[in-house]
Amino acid sequence: MKRRGLWAIGILVLVLLAAYAAGSWYFSSIAIASPTQSLADGRARADSFEELGLPQPVDVSIPAGEVELSGFLFENEREGDCGAILLHGYTGTRYGALQYAPLFWERGCDLLAYDHRGHGASTPALHTFGYYEKQDLAAAVDWFTAQTGLDRSQVGLAGVSYGASTALQAAPLLPEVAFILADSSYQDLESILRYQGYEQFGNVAMFFLPGALIAAELRTGGDVQAISAQDAIAAAEMPILLVHSRQDEYTPPAHAEQIYARSDKGRTVLHLYDWGSPHARDIITDFDAYKADVDAFLATYVPDFGAAP
């Protein structure tokens, strides 16, 4: 009888461990393997190139290690001797970053917008929230500068949400770039997963979060603790503009405040807008005011960036 009891306890423990492992795998998949938009979906949600004041782009493919990044290259006839790389948000496509294009196009800048790995038409891959994407961005900067003849110091980075965090995490790899515009970034992976997990699934997600983080590391080969915009900004050397809506309920504005707290205040600006915008929509809510703040930031910190707007 005693042996049977031990066997029963052992089987129960194995069943519970298997259930926890399965739940952890499931919750890790929600983060790193969620379905993404197709380019057709993104196109349906975007303004036409003409409405954004852009010409038809050149379709490009950028080698980045084991992946190929698919993107749009916009070559500007106005010679501003500048460039900007536009980075879209989580599960989106390059179309989601084009709303930032007018900020730089009128300065005569060439533009590159590409799909993150595992998004759009780029190579299928798990989402690592900046761990590998920052290396992809470094490869894209090298490709872009070779293609346009620009120096890194003539290229700015503009990212939204997932793209904003990627740009910030890439800052230590790209100290020469002109600036970073980071709109609605999360401070680090664990914090945003903890917040979103509780918002969507309550305490069940909190129970599985430790296991989900371990599963995510095992599946991607990445280091969860290294996925941190707030750590990366402490090593940044370029001017940085942080933008966030006070009404953002997807990534709370406290994330921007935490990132700003770790920055060099001598070359970092934080705008917390009280415009009633949902996540990453301030540029849509009041484009003119948003652009005025970007122009003021560039005039102060990067006065030679492009032609006068």
mmCIF file of C-alpha atoms in Angstrom, residues 29 40 70 75 78 85 106 113 130 158 183 193-194 198 203 221 223 239 266 297 306:
data_model
loop_
_atom_site.group_PDB
_atom_site.id
_atom_site.type_symbol
_atom_site.label_atom_id
_atom_site.label_comp_id
_atom_site.label_asym_id
_atom_site.label_seq_id
_atom_site.Cartn_x
_atom_site.Cartn_y
_atom_site.Cartn_z
ATOM 1 C CA SER A 29 3.656 31.247 -27.699
ATOM 2 C CA ALA A 40 -2.141 43.137 -47.534
ATOM 3 C CA SER A 70 11.829 42.796 -46.639
ATOM 4 C CA GLU A 75 14.805 57.718 -52.503
ATOM 5 C CA ARG A 78 15.594 66.613 -52.600
ATOM 6 C CA ILE A 85 14.912 54.114 -40.749
ATOM 7 C CA GLU A 106 10.374 67.084 -46.317
ATOM 8 C CA ALA A 113 10.923 50.932 -43.673
ATOM 9 C CA GLY A 130 14.556 43.354 -29.537
ATOM 10 C CA ALA A 158 12.286 56.247 -35.584
ATOM 11 C CA ASP A 183 7.329 56.333 -29.484
ATOM 12 C CA LEU A 193 4.543 40.635 -20.338
ATOM 13 C CA ARG A 194 3.639 40.867 -16.661
ATOM 14 C CA TYR A 198 -2.467 40.189 -16.031
ATOM 15 C CA ASN A 203 -3.672 35.640 -12.050
ATOM 16 C CA GLY A 221 18.037 31.064 -27.532
ATOM 17 C CA ASP A 223 18.183 36.072 -22.681
ATOM 18 C CA PRO A 239 20.181 62.335 -28.670
ATOM 19 C CA GLY A 266 21.573 66.312 -21.246
ATOM 20 C CA PHE A 297 14.115 68.384 -30.781
ATOM 21 C CA GLY A 306 18.691 67.380 -43.340
#
